[in-house]
């Protein structure tokens, strides 16, 4: 798996205090990292699933997570009664390396005037709130809503990074890892992080 250049630039021994993209150490203890890869393979406390409101599986990253976690994941999801857009619910990770999965339905892009940016921000914020409740120190997230739900990647990334920084500022998290399925998406994340440091 390729790791981001920014992550690799973190100074030895200083990673816990490295604030990505700023080029300086900051008072916060967590960091944002960007990797290209498969979220199902991430060795973190919790991974986020870009689910649909049924929480009963689907295509894209949702299907990949269910395949990798095994049928017990679907069985637990059946007990949750779905989730509204912007909400997030936690299950165990079963056969995944991650102990937990945080499922959130992001918004479907309808042109941008139907509250999509606010709803996407709420999805991210809900995921970080759940992560905090379960004591997760490291969380890996896909680019929620940017696949089948068609949210433009640049705008979505600005929201994802803003919410991640808020969560890191709140404390408790050591790593927010953005897992991009394509080089193109990873480049967008790196660009957004570099353009708006801190
Ligand atoms: P949504 O319906 O929220 O748009 P998708 O699963 O269609 O969800 O896409 C969300 C993002 O997840 C897309 O950027 C897609 O490329 C990415 N993706 C798909 N499979 C994986 C995977 N195994 N690991 C990480 N990201 C993935």
mmCIF file of C-alpha atoms and ligand atoms in Angstrom:
data_model
loop_
_atom_site.group_PDB
_atom_site.id
_atom_site.type_symbol
_atom_site.label_atom_id
_atom_site.label_comp_id
_atom_site.label_asym_id
_atom_site.label_seq_id
_atom_site.Cartn_x
_atom_site.Cartn_y
_atom_site.Cartn_z
ATOM 1 C CA UNK A 1 0.000 0.000 0.000
ATOM 2 C CA UNK A 2 1.236 3.448 -0.842
ATOM 3 C CA UNK A 3 1.344 5.903 1.967
ATOM 4 C CA UNK A 4 0.997 9.595 1.455
ATOM 5 C CA UNK A 5 4.069 11.668 0.968
ATOM 6 C CA UNK A 6 2.835 13.969 3.668
ATOM 7 C CA UNK A 7 2.621 11.167 6.144
ATOM 8 C CA UNK A 8 6.065 9.976 5.242
ATOM 9 C CA UNK A 9 7.342 13.467 5.873
ATOM 10 C CA UNK A 10 6.394 13.227 9.538
ATOM 11 C CA UNK A 11 9.509 13.452 11.678
ATOM 12 C CA UNK A 12 10.728 10.327 13.433
ATOM 13 C CA UNK A 13 9.684 10.304 17.048
ATOM 14 C CA UNK A 14 7.379 13.216 16.525
ATOM 15 C CA UNK A 15 4.457 11.542 14.843
ATOM 16 C CA UNK A 16 2.029 11.851 17.680
ATOM 17 C CA UNK A 17 2.486 15.569 17.681
ATOM 18 C CA UNK A 18 2.720 16.026 13.949
ATOM 19 C CA UNK A 19 -0.029 18.081 12.439
ATOM 20 C CA UNK A 20 -0.223 17.118 8.810
ATOM 21 C CA UNK A 21 0.189 19.745 6.167
ATOM 22 C CA UNK A 22 1.262 22.517 8.479
ATOM 23 C CA UNK A 23 4.957 21.798 8.356
ATOM 24 C CA UNK A 24 5.136 22.393 12.070
ATOM 25 C CA UNK A 25 4.333 20.719 15.304
ATOM 26 C CA UNK A 26 1.206 21.807 17.038
ATOM 27 C CA UNK A 27 -0.402 21.368 20.410
ATOM 28 C CA UNK A 28 -2.813 18.713 19.245
ATOM 29 C CA UNK A 29 -1.921 15.064 19.647
ATOM 30 C CA UNK A 30 -3.668 13.507 16.646
ATOM 31 C CA UNK A 31 -2.812 13.478 12.985
ATOM 32 C CA UNK A 32 -4.467 13.123 9.610
ATOM 33 C CA UNK A 33 -3.023 10.615 7.176
ATOM 34 C CA UNK A 34 -3.907 9.785 3.578
ATOM 35 C CA UNK A 35 -3.393 6.346 2.069
ATOM 36 C CA UNK A 36 -4.339 4.735 -1.210
ATOM 37 C CA UNK A 37 -5.816 1.359 -0.580
ATOM 38 C CA UNK A 38 -8.664 -0.809 0.587
ATOM 39 C CA UNK A 39 -10.424 0.235 3.748
ATOM 40 C CA UNK A 40 -11.191 -3.363 4.663
ATOM 41 C CA UNK A 41 -7.484 -4.013 5.207
ATOM 42 C CA UNK A 42 -6.830 -1.166 7.606
ATOM 43 C CA UNK A 43 -5.371 -1.956 10.992
ATOM 44 C CA UNK A 44 -7.229 0.682 13.007
ATOM 45 C CA UNK A 45 -9.699 0.625 15.880
ATOM 46 C CA UNK A 46 -12.663 1.550 13.681
ATOM 47 C CA UNK A 47 -13.416 1.842 9.989
ATOM 48 C CA UNK A 48 -16.251 3.904 8.572
ATOM 49 C CA UNK A 49 -18.710 2.428 6.106
ATOM 50 C CA UNK A 50 -20.391 4.670 3.518
ATOM 51 C CA UNK A 51 -23.650 2.792 3.920
ATOM 52 C CA UNK A 52 -27.167 3.351 2.663
ATOM 53 C CA UNK A 53 -30.054 4.090 5.058
ATOM 54 C CA UNK A 54 -31.132 0.444 5.267
ATOM 55 C CA UNK A 55 -27.701 -0.502 6.697
ATOM 56 C CA UNK A 56 -28.263 -3.849 5.014
ATOM 57 C CA UNK A 57 -25.349 -3.707 2.615
ATOM 58 C CA UNK A 58 -24.977 -2.485 -0.933
ATOM 59 C CA UNK A 59 -22.326 -1.906 -3.558
ATOM 60 C CA UNK A 60 -19.059 -0.022 -3.453
ATOM 61 C CA UNK A 61 -17.266 0.214 -0.159
ATOM 62 C CA UNK A 62 -20.324 -1.090 1.700
ATOM 63 C CA UNK A 63 -20.265 -4.361 -0.232
ATOM 64 C CA UNK A 64 -16.519 -4.699 0.248
ATOM 65 C CA UNK A 65 -16.818 -4.225 4.008
ATOM 66 C CA UNK A 66 -19.612 -6.781 4.310
ATOM 67 C CA UNK A 67 -17.681 -9.320 2.230
ATOM 68 C CA UNK A 68 -14.564 -8.882 4.317
ATOM 69 C CA UNK A 69 -16.318 -8.812 7.695
ATOM 70 C CA UNK A 70 -18.457 -11.895 7.020
ATOM 71 C CA UNK A 71 -22.161 -12.607 7.472
ATOM 72 C CA UNK A 72 -22.172 -11.770 11.172
ATOM 73 C CA UNK A 73 -21.920 -8.115 10.208
ATOM 74 C CA UNK A 74 -25.168 -8.222 8.259
ATOM 75 C CA UNK A 75 -26.821 -10.083 11.127
ATOM 76 C CA UNK A 76 -25.899 -7.292 13.546
ATOM 77 C CA UNK A 77 -26.906 -4.613 11.045
ATOM 78 C CA UNK A 78 -30.366 -6.173 10.844
ATOM 79 C CA UNK A 79 -30.860 -5.359 14.523
ATOM 80 C CA UNK A 80 -30.141 -1.636 14.062
ATOM 81 C CA UNK A 81 -33.285 -0.528 12.254
ATOM 82 C CA UNK A 82 -31.422 1.477 9.617
ATOM 83 C CA UNK A 83 -30.007 4.976 9.943
ATOM 84 C CA UNK A 84 -31.045 8.385 8.667
ATOM 85 C CA UNK A 85 -28.762 10.302 6.338
ATOM 86 C CA UNK A 86 -26.113 12.004 8.469
ATOM 87 C CA UNK A 87 -26.566 9.581 11.354
ATOM 88 C CA UNK A 88 -23.976 6.934 12.318
ATOM 89 C CA UNK A 89 -24.315 3.575 14.052
ATOM 90 C CA UNK A 90 -21.668 1.203 15.389
ATOM 91 C CA UNK A 91 -21.228 -2.529 14.976
ATOM 92 C CA UNK A 92 -18.399 -4.915 15.704
ATOM 93 C CA UNK A 93 -15.884 -5.589 12.945
ATOM 94 C CA UNK A 94 -16.032 -9.413 13.012
ATOM 95 C CA UNK A 95 -13.436 -10.757 10.515
ATOM 96 C CA UNK A 96 -11.966 -7.315 9.854
ATOM 97 C CA UNK A 97 -8.780 -6.159 11.521
ATOM 98 C CA UNK A 98 -10.738 -3.199 12.817
ATOM 99 C CA UNK A 99 -12.641 -3.883 16.008
ATOM 100 C CA UNK A 100 -15.583 -1.683 15.028
ATOM 101 C CA UNK A 101 -17.421 -0.493 11.947
ATOM 102 C CA UNK A 102 -19.169 2.878 12.045
ATOM 103 C CA UNK A 103 -21.917 2.933 9.428
ATOM 104 C CA UNK A 104 -23.176 6.215 8.031
ATOM 105 C CA UNK A 105 -25.415 6.986 5.078
ATOM 106 C CA UNK A 106 -24.070 10.115 3.419
ATOM 107 C CA UNK A 107 -26.289 12.279 1.231
ATOM 108 C CA UNK A 108 -27.053 11.583 -2.413
ATOM 109 C CA UNK A 109 -25.794 14.524 -4.501
ATOM 110 C CA UNK A 110 -28.745 16.341 -6.078
ATOM 111 C CA UNK A 111 -26.923 19.405 -7.355
ATOM 112 C CA UNK A 112 -25.837 20.902 -4.048
ATOM 113 C CA UNK A 113 -28.878 22.907 -3.007
ATOM 114 C CA UNK A 114 -30.672 20.212 -1.094
ATOM 115 C CA UNK A 115 -28.544 20.502 2.033
ATOM 116 C CA UNK A 116 -25.968 17.987 0.801
ATOM 117 C CA UNK A 117 -22.898 19.778 2.246
ATOM 118 C CA UNK A 118 -24.501 20.057 5.686
ATOM 119 C CA UNK A 119 -25.622 16.445 5.583
ATOM 120 C CA UNK A 120 -22.169 15.235 4.594
ATOM 121 C CA UNK A 121 -20.641 17.259 7.422
ATOM 122 C CA UNK A 122 -23.166 15.685 9.773
ATOM 123 C CA UNK A 123 -22.183 12.196 8.579
ATOM 124 C CA UNK A 124 -18.535 12.860 9.346
ATOM 125 C CA UNK A 125 -19.307 14.524 12.671
ATOM 126 C CA UNK A 126 -21.563 11.622 13.671
ATOM 127 C CA UNK A 127 -18.834 9.124 12.833
ATOM 128 C CA UNK A 128 -16.311 10.982 14.963
ATOM 129 C CA UNK A 129 -18.837 11.254 17.802
ATOM 130 C CA UNK A 130 -19.384 7.477 17.715
ATOM 131 C CA UNK A 131 -15.628 6.902 17.529
ATOM 132 C CA UNK A 132 -15.205 8.951 20.653
ATOM 133 C CA UNK A 133 -17.947 7.052 22.477
ATOM 134 C CA UNK A 134 -16.319 3.689 21.772
ATOM 135 C CA UNK A 135 -12.880 4.983 22.691
ATOM 136 C CA UNK A 136 -11.389 4.514 19.231
ATOM 137 C CA UNK A 137 -7.931 6.071 18.929
ATOM 138 C CA UNK A 138 -7.580 5.452 15.206
ATOM 139 C CA UNK A 139 -10.313 5.711 12.591
ATOM 140 C CA UNK A 140 -10.139 5.023 8.842
ATOM 141 C CA UNK A 141 -12.686 6.645 6.551
ATOM 142 C CA UNK A 142 -13.564 6.305 2.862
ATOM 143 C CA UNK A 143 -14.619 9.254 0.712
ATOM 144 C CA UNK A 144 -18.248 9.139 1.848
ATOM 145 C CA UNK A 145 -20.896 9.901 -0.812
ATOM 146 C CA UNK A 146 -18.376 10.364 -3.625
ATOM 147 C CA UNK A 147 -19.076 7.071 -5.403
ATOM 148 C CA UNK A 148 -22.594 5.970 -6.273
ATOM 149 C CA UNK A 149 -23.970 9.023 -4.413
ATOM 150 C CA UNK A 150 -21.988 11.325 -6.782
ATOM 151 C CA UNK A 151 -20.917 14.057 -4.323
ATOM 152 C CA UNK A 152 -18.056 15.965 -6.069
ATOM 153 C CA UNK A 153 -14.773 14.783 -4.617
ATOM 154 C CA UNK A 154 -13.169 18.221 -4.114
ATOM 155 C CA UNK A 155 -16.090 19.669 -2.172
ATOM 156 C CA UNK A 156 -16.503 16.448 -0.199
ATOM 157 C CA UNK A 157 -12.830 16.429 0.733
ATOM 158 C CA UNK A 158 -12.933 19.979 2.087
ATOM 159 C CA UNK A 159 -15.793 18.911 4.361
ATOM 160 C CA UNK A 160 -14.080 15.674 5.403
ATOM 161 C CA UNK A 161 -10.863 17.467 6.336
ATOM 162 C CA UNK A 162 -12.674 20.223 8.234
ATOM 163 C CA UNK A 163 -14.636 17.718 10.307
ATOM 164 C CA UNK A 164 -11.550 15.597 10.948
ATOM 165 C CA UNK A 165 -9.683 18.601 12.265
ATOM 166 C CA UNK A 166 -12.580 19.464 14.518
ATOM 167 C CA UNK A 167 -12.581 15.938 15.885
ATOM 168 C CA UNK A 168 -8.829 15.999 16.448
ATOM 169 C CA UNK A 169 -9.106 19.331 18.229
ATOM 170 C CA UNK A 170 -11.681 17.774 20.560
ATOM 171 C CA UNK A 171 -9.044 15.249 21.676
ATOM 172 C CA UNK A 172 -9.009 11.495 22.156
ATOM 173 C CA UNK A 173 -8.070 10.566 18.592
ATOM 174 C CA UNK A 174 -4.531 9.736 17.548
ATOM 175 C CA UNK A 175 -5.117 9.162 13.857
ATOM 176 C CA UNK A 176 -7.747 9.988 11.273
ATOM 177 C CA UNK A 177 -6.816 7.988 8.186
ATOM 178 C CA UNK A 178 -8.432 8.858 4.876
ATOM 179 C CA UNK A 179 -8.397 5.750 2.718
ATOM 180 C CA UNK A 180 -8.687 6.549 -0.973
ATOM 181 C CA UNK A 181 -9.525 3.912 -3.510
ATOM 182 C CA UNK A 182 -7.819 5.741 -6.359
ATOM 183 C CA UNK A 183 -4.668 7.772 -6.839
ATOM 184 C CA UNK A 184 -6.822 10.617 -8.115
ATOM 185 C CA UNK A 185 -8.827 10.797 -4.898
ATOM 186 C CA UNK A 186 -5.685 10.598 -2.781
ATOM 187 C CA UNK A 187 -4.212 13.494 -4.733
ATOM 188 C CA UNK A 188 -7.318 15.560 -3.994
ATOM 189 C CA UNK A 189 -6.991 14.846 -0.268
ATOM 190 C CA UNK A 190 -3.304 15.743 -0.282
ATOM 191 C CA UNK A 191 -4.006 18.938 -2.166
ATOM 192 C CA UNK A 192 -6.788 19.996 0.194
ATOM 193 C CA UNK A 193 -4.637 19.256 3.238
ATOM 194 C CA UNK A 194 -1.736 21.219 1.805
ATOM 195 C CA UNK A 195 -3.892 24.140 0.672
ATOM 196 C CA UNK A 196 -5.524 24.726 4.026
ATOM 197 C CA UNK A 197 -2.980 23.771 6.626
ATOM 198 C CA UNK A 198 -4.052 23.523 10.228
HETATM 199 P P1 LIG B 1 -21.465 6.267 -1.638
HETATM 200 O O1 LIG B 1 -22.740 5.545 -1.963
HETATM 201 O O2 LIG B 1 -21.468 6.888 -0.263
HETATM 202 O O3 LIG B 1 -21.072 7.209 -2.721
HETATM 203 P P2 LIG B 1 -19.516 4.291 -2.593
HETATM 204 O O4 LIG B 1 -19.137 3.007 -1.951
HETATM 205 O O5 LIG B 1 -20.215 4.202 -3.916
HETATM 206 O O6 LIG B 1 -20.380 5.096 -1.508
HETATM 207 O O7 LIG B 1 -18.229 5.188 -2.795
HETATM 208 C C1 LIG B 1 -17.607 5.891 -1.746
HETATM 209 C C2 LIG B 1 -16.113 5.895 -1.964
HETATM 210 O O8 LIG B 1 -15.576 4.654 -1.548
HETATM 211 C C3 LIG B 1 -15.690 6.060 -3.424
HETATM 212 O O9 LIG B 1 -14.615 7.001 -3.460
HETATM 213 C C4 LIG B 1 -15.190 4.683 -3.816
HETATM 214 O O10 LIG B 1 -14.177 4.745 -4.799
HETATM 215 C C5 LIG B 1 -14.627 4.226 -2.497
HETATM 216 N N1 LIG B 1 -14.404 2.781 -2.300
HETATM 217 C C6 LIG B 1 -15.013 1.734 -2.889
HETATM 218 N N2 LIG B 1 -14.537 0.579 -2.398
HETATM 219 C C7 LIG B 1 -13.598 0.908 -1.464
HETATM 220 C C8 LIG B 1 -12.714 0.181 -0.599
HETATM 221 N N3 LIG B 1 -12.702 -1.165 -0.570
HETATM 222 N N4 LIG B 1 -11.896 0.881 0.207
HETATM 223 C C9 LIG B 1 -11.892 2.229 0.220
HETATM 224 N N5 LIG B 1 -12.684 2.966 -0.564
HETATM 225 C C10 LIG B 1 -13.516 2.310 -1.395
#
